[in-house]
Coordinates of C-alpha atoms and ligand atoms in Angstrom, one line a residue:
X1 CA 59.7 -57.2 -142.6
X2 CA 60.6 -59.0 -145.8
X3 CA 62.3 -58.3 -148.9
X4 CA 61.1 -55.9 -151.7
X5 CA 62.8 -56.3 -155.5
X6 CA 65.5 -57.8 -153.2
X7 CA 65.7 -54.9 -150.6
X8 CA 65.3 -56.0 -146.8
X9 CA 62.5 -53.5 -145.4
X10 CA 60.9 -52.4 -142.3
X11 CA 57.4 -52.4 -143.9
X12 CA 57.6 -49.9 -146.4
X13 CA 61.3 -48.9 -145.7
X14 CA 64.4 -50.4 -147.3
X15 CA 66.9 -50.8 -144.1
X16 CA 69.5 -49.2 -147.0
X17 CA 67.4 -45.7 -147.5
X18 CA 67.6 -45.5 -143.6
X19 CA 71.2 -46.2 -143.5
X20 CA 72.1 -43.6 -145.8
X21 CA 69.8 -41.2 -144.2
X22 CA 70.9 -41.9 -140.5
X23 CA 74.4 -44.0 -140.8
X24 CA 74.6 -47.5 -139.2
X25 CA 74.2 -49.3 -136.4
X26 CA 70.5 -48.7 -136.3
X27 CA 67.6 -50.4 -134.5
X28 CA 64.7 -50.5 -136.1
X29 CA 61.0 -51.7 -135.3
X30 CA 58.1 -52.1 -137.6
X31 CA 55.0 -51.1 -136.1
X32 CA 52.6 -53.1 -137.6
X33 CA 54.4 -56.5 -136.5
X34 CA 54.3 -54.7 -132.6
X35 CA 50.8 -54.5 -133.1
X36 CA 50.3 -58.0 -134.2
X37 CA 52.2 -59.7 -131.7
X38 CA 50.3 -57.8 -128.9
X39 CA 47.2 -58.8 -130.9
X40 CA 48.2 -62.5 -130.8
X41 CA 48.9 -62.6 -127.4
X42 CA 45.4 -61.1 -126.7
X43 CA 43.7 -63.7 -129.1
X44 CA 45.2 -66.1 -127.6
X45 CA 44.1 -65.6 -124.0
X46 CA 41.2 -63.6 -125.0
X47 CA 38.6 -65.9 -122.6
X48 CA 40.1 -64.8 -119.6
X49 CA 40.8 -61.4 -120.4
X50 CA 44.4 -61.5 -118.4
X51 CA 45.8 -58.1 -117.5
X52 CA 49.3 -58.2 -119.5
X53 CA 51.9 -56.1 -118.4
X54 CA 55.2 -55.7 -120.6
X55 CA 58.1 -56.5 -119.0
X56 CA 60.2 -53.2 -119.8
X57 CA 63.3 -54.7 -119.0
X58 CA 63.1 -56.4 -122.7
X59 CA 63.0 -53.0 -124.7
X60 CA 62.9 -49.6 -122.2
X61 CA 62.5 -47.1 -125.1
X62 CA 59.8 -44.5 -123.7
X63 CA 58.3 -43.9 -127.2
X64 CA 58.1 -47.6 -128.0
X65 CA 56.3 -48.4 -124.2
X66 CA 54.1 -45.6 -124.9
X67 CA 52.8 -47.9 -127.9
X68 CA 52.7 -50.9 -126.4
X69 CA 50.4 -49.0 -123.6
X70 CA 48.2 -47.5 -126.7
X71 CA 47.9 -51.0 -127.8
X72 CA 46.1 -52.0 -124.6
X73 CA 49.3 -53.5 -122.1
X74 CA 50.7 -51.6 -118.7
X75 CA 54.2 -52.8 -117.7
X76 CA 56.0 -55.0 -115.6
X77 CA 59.1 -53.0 -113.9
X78 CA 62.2 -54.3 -112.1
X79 CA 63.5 -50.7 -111.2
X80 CA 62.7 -46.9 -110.2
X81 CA 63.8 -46.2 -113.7
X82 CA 61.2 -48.7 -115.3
X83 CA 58.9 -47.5 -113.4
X84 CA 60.0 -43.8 -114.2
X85 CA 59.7 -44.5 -118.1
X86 CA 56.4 -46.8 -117.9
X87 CA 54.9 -43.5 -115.9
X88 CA 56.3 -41.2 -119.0
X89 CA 54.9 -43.2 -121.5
X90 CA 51.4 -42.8 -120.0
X91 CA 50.5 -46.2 -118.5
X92 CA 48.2 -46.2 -116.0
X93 CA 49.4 -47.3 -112.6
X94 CA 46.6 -49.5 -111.8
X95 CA 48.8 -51.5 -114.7
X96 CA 51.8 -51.9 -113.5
X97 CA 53.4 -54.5 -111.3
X98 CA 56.7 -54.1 -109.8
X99 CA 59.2 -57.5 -109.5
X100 CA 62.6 -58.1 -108.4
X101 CA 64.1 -59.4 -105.7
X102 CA 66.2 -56.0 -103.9
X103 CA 64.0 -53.5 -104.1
X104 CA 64.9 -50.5 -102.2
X105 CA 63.4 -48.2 -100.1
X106 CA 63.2 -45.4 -102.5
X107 CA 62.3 -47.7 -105.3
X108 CA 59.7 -49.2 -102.8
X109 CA 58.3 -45.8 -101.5
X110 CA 58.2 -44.2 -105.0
X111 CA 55.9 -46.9 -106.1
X112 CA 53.3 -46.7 -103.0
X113 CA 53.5 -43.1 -104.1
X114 CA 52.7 -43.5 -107.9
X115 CA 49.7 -45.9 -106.4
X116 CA 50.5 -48.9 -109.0
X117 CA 49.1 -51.9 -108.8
X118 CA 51.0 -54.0 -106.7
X119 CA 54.5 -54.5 -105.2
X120 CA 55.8 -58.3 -106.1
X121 CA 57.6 -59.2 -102.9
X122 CA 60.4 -61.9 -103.1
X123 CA 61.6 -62.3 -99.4
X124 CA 60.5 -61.7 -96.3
X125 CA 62.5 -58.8 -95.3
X126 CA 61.3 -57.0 -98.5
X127 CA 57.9 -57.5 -96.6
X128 CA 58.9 -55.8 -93.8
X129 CA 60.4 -53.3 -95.6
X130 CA 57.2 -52.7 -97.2
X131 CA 55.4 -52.7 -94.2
X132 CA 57.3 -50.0 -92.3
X133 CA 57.0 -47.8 -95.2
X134 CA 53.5 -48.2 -95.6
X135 CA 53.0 -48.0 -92.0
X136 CA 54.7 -44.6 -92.3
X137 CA 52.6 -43.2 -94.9
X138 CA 49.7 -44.5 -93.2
X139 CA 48.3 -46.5 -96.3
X140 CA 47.5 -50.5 -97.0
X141 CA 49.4 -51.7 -99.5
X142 CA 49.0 -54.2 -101.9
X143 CA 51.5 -57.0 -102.6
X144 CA 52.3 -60.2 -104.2
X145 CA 54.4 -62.8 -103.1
X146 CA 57.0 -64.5 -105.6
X147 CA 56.6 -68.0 -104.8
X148 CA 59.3 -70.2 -106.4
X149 CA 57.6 -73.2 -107.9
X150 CA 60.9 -75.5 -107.9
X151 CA 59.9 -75.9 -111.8
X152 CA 62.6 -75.9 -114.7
X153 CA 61.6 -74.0 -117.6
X154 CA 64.0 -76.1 -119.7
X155 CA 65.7 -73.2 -121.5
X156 CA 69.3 -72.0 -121.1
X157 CA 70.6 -72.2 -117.2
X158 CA 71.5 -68.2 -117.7
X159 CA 68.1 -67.4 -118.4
X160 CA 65.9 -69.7 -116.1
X161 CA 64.9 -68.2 -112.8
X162 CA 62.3 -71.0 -111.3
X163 CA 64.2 -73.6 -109.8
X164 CA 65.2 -73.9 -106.3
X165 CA 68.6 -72.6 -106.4
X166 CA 67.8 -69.6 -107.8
X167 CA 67.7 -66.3 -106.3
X168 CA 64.0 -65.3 -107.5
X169 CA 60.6 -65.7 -105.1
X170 CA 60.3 -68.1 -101.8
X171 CA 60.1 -71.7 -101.5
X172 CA 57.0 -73.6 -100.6
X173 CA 57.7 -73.3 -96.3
X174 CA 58.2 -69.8 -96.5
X175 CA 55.4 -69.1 -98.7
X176 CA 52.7 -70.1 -96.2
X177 CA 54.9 -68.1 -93.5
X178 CA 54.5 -64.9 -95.0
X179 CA 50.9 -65.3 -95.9
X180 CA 50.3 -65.7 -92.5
X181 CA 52.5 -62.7 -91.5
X182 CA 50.3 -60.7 -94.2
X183 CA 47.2 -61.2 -93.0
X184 CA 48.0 -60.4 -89.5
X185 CA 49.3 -56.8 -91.2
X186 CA 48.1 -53.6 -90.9
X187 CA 49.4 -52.2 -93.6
X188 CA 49.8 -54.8 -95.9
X189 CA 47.0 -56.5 -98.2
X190 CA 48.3 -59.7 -100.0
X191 CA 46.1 -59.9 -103.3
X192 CA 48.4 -61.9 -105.9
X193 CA 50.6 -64.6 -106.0
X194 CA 53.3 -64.4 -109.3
X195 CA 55.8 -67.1 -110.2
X196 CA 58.2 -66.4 -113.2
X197 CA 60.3 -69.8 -114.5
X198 CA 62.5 -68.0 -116.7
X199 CA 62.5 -66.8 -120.3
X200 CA 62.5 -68.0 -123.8
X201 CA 60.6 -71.0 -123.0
X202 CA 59.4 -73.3 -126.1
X203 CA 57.8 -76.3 -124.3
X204 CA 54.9 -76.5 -122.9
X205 CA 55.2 -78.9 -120.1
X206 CA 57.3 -76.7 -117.6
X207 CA 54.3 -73.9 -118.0
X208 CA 51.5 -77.4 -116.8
X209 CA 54.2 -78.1 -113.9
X210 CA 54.2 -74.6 -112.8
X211 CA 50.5 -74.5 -112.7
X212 CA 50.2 -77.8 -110.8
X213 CA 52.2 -76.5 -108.4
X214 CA 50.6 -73.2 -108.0
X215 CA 47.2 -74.5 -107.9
X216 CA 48.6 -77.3 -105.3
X217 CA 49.8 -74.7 -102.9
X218 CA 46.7 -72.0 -103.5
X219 CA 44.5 -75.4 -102.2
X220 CA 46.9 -75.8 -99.3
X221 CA 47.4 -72.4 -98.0
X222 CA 43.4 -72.1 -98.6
X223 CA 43.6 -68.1 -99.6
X224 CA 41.8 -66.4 -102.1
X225 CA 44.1 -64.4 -104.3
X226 CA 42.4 -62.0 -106.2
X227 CA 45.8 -62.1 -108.4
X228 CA 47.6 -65.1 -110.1
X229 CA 50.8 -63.2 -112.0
X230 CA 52.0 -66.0 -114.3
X231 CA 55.1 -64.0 -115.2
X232 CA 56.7 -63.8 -118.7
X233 CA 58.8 -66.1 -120.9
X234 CA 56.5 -67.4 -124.1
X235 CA 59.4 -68.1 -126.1
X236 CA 60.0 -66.9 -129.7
X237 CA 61.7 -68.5 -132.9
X238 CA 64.6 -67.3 -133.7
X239 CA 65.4 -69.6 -136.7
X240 CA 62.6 -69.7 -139.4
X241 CA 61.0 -73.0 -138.7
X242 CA 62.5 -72.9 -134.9
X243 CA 60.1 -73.8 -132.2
X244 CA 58.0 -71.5 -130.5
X245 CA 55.3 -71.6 -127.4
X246 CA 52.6 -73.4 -128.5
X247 CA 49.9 -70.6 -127.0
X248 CA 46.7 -72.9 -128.0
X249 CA 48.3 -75.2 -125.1
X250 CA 48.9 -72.7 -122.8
X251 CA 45.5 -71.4 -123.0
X252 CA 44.3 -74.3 -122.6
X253 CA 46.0 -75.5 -118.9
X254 CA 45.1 -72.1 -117.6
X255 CA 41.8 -72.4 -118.3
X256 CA 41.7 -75.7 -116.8
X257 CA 43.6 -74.3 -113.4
X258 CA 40.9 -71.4 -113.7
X259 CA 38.2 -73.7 -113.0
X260 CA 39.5 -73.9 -109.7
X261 CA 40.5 -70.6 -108.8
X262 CA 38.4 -67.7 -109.2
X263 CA 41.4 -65.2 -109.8
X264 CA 42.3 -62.7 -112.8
X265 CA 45.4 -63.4 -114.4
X266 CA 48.6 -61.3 -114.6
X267 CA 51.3 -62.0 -117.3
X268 CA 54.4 -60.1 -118.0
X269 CA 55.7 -60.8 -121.4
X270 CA 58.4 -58.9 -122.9
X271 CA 60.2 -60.9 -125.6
X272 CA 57.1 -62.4 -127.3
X273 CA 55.7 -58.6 -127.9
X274 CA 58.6 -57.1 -128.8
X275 CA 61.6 -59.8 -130.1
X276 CA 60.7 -60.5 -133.6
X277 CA 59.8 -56.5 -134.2
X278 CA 63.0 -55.5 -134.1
X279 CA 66.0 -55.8 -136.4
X280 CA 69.7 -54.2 -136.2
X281 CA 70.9 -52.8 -139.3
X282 CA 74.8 -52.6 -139.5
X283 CA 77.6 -52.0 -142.0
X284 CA 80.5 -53.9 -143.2
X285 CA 83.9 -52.1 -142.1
X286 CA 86.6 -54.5 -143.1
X287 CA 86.5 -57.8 -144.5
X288 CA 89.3 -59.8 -143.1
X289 CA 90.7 -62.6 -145.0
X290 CA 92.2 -65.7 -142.9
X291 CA 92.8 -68.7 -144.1
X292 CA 89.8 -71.0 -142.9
X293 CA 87.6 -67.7 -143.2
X294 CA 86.4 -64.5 -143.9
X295 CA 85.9 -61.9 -141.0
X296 CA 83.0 -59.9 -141.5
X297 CA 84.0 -56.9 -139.7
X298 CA 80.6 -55.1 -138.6
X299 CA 79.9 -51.6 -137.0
X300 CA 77.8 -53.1 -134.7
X301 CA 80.0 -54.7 -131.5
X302 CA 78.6 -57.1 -128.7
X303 CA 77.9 -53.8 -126.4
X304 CA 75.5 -53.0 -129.2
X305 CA 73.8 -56.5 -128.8
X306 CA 74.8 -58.7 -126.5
X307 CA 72.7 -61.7 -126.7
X308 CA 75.1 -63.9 -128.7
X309 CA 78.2 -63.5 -126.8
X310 CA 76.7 -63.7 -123.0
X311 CA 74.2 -66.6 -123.9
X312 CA 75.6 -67.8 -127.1
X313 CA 72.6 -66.5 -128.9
X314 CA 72.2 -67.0 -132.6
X315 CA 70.6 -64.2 -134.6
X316 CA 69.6 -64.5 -138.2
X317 CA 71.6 -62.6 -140.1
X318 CA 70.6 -61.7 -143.4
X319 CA 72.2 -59.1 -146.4
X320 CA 70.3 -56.1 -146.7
X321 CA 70.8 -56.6 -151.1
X322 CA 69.9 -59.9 -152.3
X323 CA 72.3 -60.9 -154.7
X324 CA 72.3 -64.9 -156.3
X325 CA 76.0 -64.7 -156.3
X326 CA 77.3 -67.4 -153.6
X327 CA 80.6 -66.9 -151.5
X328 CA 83.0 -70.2 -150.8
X329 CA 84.7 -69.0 -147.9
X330 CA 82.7 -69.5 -144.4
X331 CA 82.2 -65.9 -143.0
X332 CA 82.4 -65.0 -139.4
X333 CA 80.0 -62.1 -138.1
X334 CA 82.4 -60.1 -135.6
X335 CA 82.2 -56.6 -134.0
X336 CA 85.1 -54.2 -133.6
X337 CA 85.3 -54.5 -129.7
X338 CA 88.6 -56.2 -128.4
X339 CA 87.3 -59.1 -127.1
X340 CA 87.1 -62.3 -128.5
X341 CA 83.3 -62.8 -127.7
X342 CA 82.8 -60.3 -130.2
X343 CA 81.5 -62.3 -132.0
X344 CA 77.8 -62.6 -133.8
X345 CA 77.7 -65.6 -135.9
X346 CA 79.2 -68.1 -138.5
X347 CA 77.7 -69.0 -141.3
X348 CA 78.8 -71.6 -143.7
X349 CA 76.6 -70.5 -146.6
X350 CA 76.3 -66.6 -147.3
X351 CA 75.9 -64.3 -150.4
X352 CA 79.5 -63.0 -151.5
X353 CA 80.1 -59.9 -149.7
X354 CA 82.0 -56.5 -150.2
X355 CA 83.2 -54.0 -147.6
X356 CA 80.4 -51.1 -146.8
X357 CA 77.6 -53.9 -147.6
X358 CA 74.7 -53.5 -145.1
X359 CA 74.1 -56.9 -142.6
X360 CA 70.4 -57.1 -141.2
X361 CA 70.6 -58.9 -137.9
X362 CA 67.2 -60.2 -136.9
X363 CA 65.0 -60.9 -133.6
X364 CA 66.8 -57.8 -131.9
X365 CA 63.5 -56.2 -130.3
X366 CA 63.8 -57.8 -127.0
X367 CA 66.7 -57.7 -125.0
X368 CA 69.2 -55.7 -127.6
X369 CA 69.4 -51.9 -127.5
X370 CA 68.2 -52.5 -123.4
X371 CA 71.0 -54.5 -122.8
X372 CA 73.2 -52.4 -124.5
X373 CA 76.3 -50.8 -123.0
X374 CA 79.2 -48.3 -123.9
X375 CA 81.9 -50.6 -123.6
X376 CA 85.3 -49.1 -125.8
X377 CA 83.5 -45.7 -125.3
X378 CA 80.9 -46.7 -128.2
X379 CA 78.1 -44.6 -128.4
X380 CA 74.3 -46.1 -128.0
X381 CA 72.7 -46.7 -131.6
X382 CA 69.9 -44.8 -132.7
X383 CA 66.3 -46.1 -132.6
X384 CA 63.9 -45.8 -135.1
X385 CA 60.0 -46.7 -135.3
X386 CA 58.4 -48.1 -138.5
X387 CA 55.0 -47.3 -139.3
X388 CA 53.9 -48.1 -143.4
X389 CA 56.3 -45.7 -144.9
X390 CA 56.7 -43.1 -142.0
X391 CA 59.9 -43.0 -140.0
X392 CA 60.1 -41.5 -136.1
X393 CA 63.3 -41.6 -134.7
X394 CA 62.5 -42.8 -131.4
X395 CA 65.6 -42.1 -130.0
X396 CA 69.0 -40.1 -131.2
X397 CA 72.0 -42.3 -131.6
X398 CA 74.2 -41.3 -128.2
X399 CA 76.7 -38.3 -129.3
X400 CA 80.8 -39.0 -128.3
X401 CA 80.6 -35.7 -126.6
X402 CA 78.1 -37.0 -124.1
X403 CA 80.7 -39.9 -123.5
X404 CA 83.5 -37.8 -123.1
Ligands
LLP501 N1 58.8 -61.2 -115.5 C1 59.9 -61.3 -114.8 C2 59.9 -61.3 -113.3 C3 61.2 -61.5 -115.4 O1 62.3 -61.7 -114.7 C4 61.2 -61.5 -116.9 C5 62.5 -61.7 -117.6 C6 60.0 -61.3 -117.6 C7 58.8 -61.2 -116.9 C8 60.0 -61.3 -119.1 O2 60.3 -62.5 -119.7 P1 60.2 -62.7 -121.2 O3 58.7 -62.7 -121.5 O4 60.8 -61.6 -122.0 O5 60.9 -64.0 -121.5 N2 68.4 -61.1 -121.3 C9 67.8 -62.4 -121.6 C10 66.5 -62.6 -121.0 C11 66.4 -62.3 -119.5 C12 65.0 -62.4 -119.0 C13 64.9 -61.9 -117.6 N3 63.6 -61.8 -117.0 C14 67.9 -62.7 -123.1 O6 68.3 -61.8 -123.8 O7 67.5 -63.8 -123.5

């Protein structure tokens, strides 16, 4: 994605020429940056071939999955309905790994019945639960446990899922307890451990905790997993010189706990292989003027992306027209929806802008159009793939009448 003679494009498109052609709010993707990222990711862990599975829940589009699972990766799921898209897109079962911490029994018996690869258990009674319906089917099933490593990732509190008061996994004590209960089980086969600390994780050192105390407890309980699930949460820069994961490091400790521990290893990225693929393409309503500042009334509202006003996210929001021509006033970024966290950013410094004027807001791949909602009755934006020049609408904007 990058400017050409001052155009913003998704490779060989100019966000403008998709605008007029399909009207605004728009998600867009560029293929060719997908494809790196998953690339990278591979590269980068590429001497213990890991078995990376997307975590859906970061972008659930069927057409985009279906991609990722061409480009080598099955899928983490949280739900019957990831599970239901990951299966339409054509990833192979034996690739997915299902988390979260109330699954139910449909959601449970659906995915002994698709045969995927394991069921990531986070409490006891979802152990049991899995037991009796496996017992019931007559089948041993495998599972993981979510062990909670105590561990803080370090990134925003809404967003970090690995310390002790958290909802996610089980702590040390009861750990060891259900391992036992597992291998006194029928109809259960405990094959992986997962930990997942939380997301959008830039430092290194909460990853090397993690690890310490994962191998620490593997040593203790003195089981073999044939599994270590390492979860998701390589964080992404969302400024242009922001910080990012530093993979090299990464690589690097896990090799060093693989010494160890002769287990494959799971991850379940989502933003790092889709966040910086996506962008949102939106059009100036209104420009309101107030005294301190401009309001840059968008078409695109908070249920459209919701990252900035639920975790006081900051997208970088560029002009889809260069222009050299400077504004004074400080402009603030805001959606139409009648709320005051409607709001997507403000910037100090921006080109002067005019009413209808396109705003490219960037980073969008990973927790946008799946996180979107319909609040004020406002219809789902239309998603659109970018591969060299071609463009495949990977999914129609939502229709009113289908609201109504
Ligand atoms: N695995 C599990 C068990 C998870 O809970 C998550 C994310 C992932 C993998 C993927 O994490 P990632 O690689 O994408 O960081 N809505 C928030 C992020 C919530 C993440 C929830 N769990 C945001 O927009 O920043």
């Amino acid at each position: 994605m990058k400017y050409i003679n001052k155009s913003f494009s998704i490779e060989k498109v100019k966000a403008q020429n998709l605008a007029k052609k399909f009207a605004t709010p728009i998600y867009c993707y560029s293929y060719k940056q997908l494809k790196k990222n998953i690339n990278n990711f591979k590269q980068n862990f590429k001497s213990f071939s890991p078995l990376v599975c997307f975590a859906v829940k970061a972008n659930a589009n069927v057409n985009l999955i279906r991609e990722i699972g061409k480009l080598g990766l099955g899928a983490d799921v949280v739900s019957i309905g990831e599970l239901m898209k990951a299966l339409k897109a054509g990833i192979n079962p034996k690739k997915i790994v299902f988390s979260g911490v109330g699954k139910t029994k449909t959601e449970i018996s659906y995915a002994i019945d698709k045969k995927i690869l394991l069921l990531n258990a986070e409490s006891k009674s979802e152990i049991i639960e899995i037991e009796k319906i496996a017992k019931s089917k007559n089948k041993i099933i495998n599972i993981g446990i979510r062990l909670n490593p105590n561990t803080d990732a370090k990134t925003l509190s809404k967003i970090s899922t690995g310390k002790k008061e958290n909802k996610f996994g089980v702590d040390e004590k009861v750990f060891f307890e259900l391992i036992k209960y597992s291998k006194n089980s029928k109809n259960i086969s405990l094959k992986c451990l997962s930990v997942h600390i939380g997301s959008q994780i830039v430092d290194n050192v909460p990853y090397e905790k993690m690890l310490n105390v994962v191998d620490r407890i593997i040593r203790k309980a003195n089981y073999e997993f044939e599994f270590i699930d390492l979860g998701g949460g390589m964080g992404i820069s969302y400024d242009n010189n922001g910080k990012k994961l530093n993979y090299k490091k990464y690589n690097i400790s896990i090799k060093k706990f693989l010494k160890n521990h002769n287990s494959k290893i799971i991850f379940e990225p989502g933003r790092s292989i889709v966040g910086n693929a996506g962008v949102l393409i939106t059009k100036i309503i209104y420009i309101k003027k107030n005294e301190k500042k401009d309001f840059i009334i968008l078409d695109a509202a908070m249920n459209d992306l919701m990252r900035p006003a639920i975790y006081g996210a900051k997208h970088r929001t560029l002009p889809a027209l260069k222009t050299n021509l400077f504004s004074k006033k400080i402009y603030e970024f805001v959606g139409p929806i009648c709320e005051s966290t409607d709001k997507f950013i403000t910037l100090k410094k921006f080109q002067k802008l005019k009413e209808k004027d396109l705003i490219i807001m960037c980073d969008v791949g990973a927790y946008g159009m799946s996180l979107s909602s319909n609040y004020n009755v406002r219809p789902k934006p239309i998603e659109i793939l970018i591969k060299g020049s071609k463009i495949n609408v990977i999914k129609k904007r939502q229709k009113l009448k289908d609201l109504i």
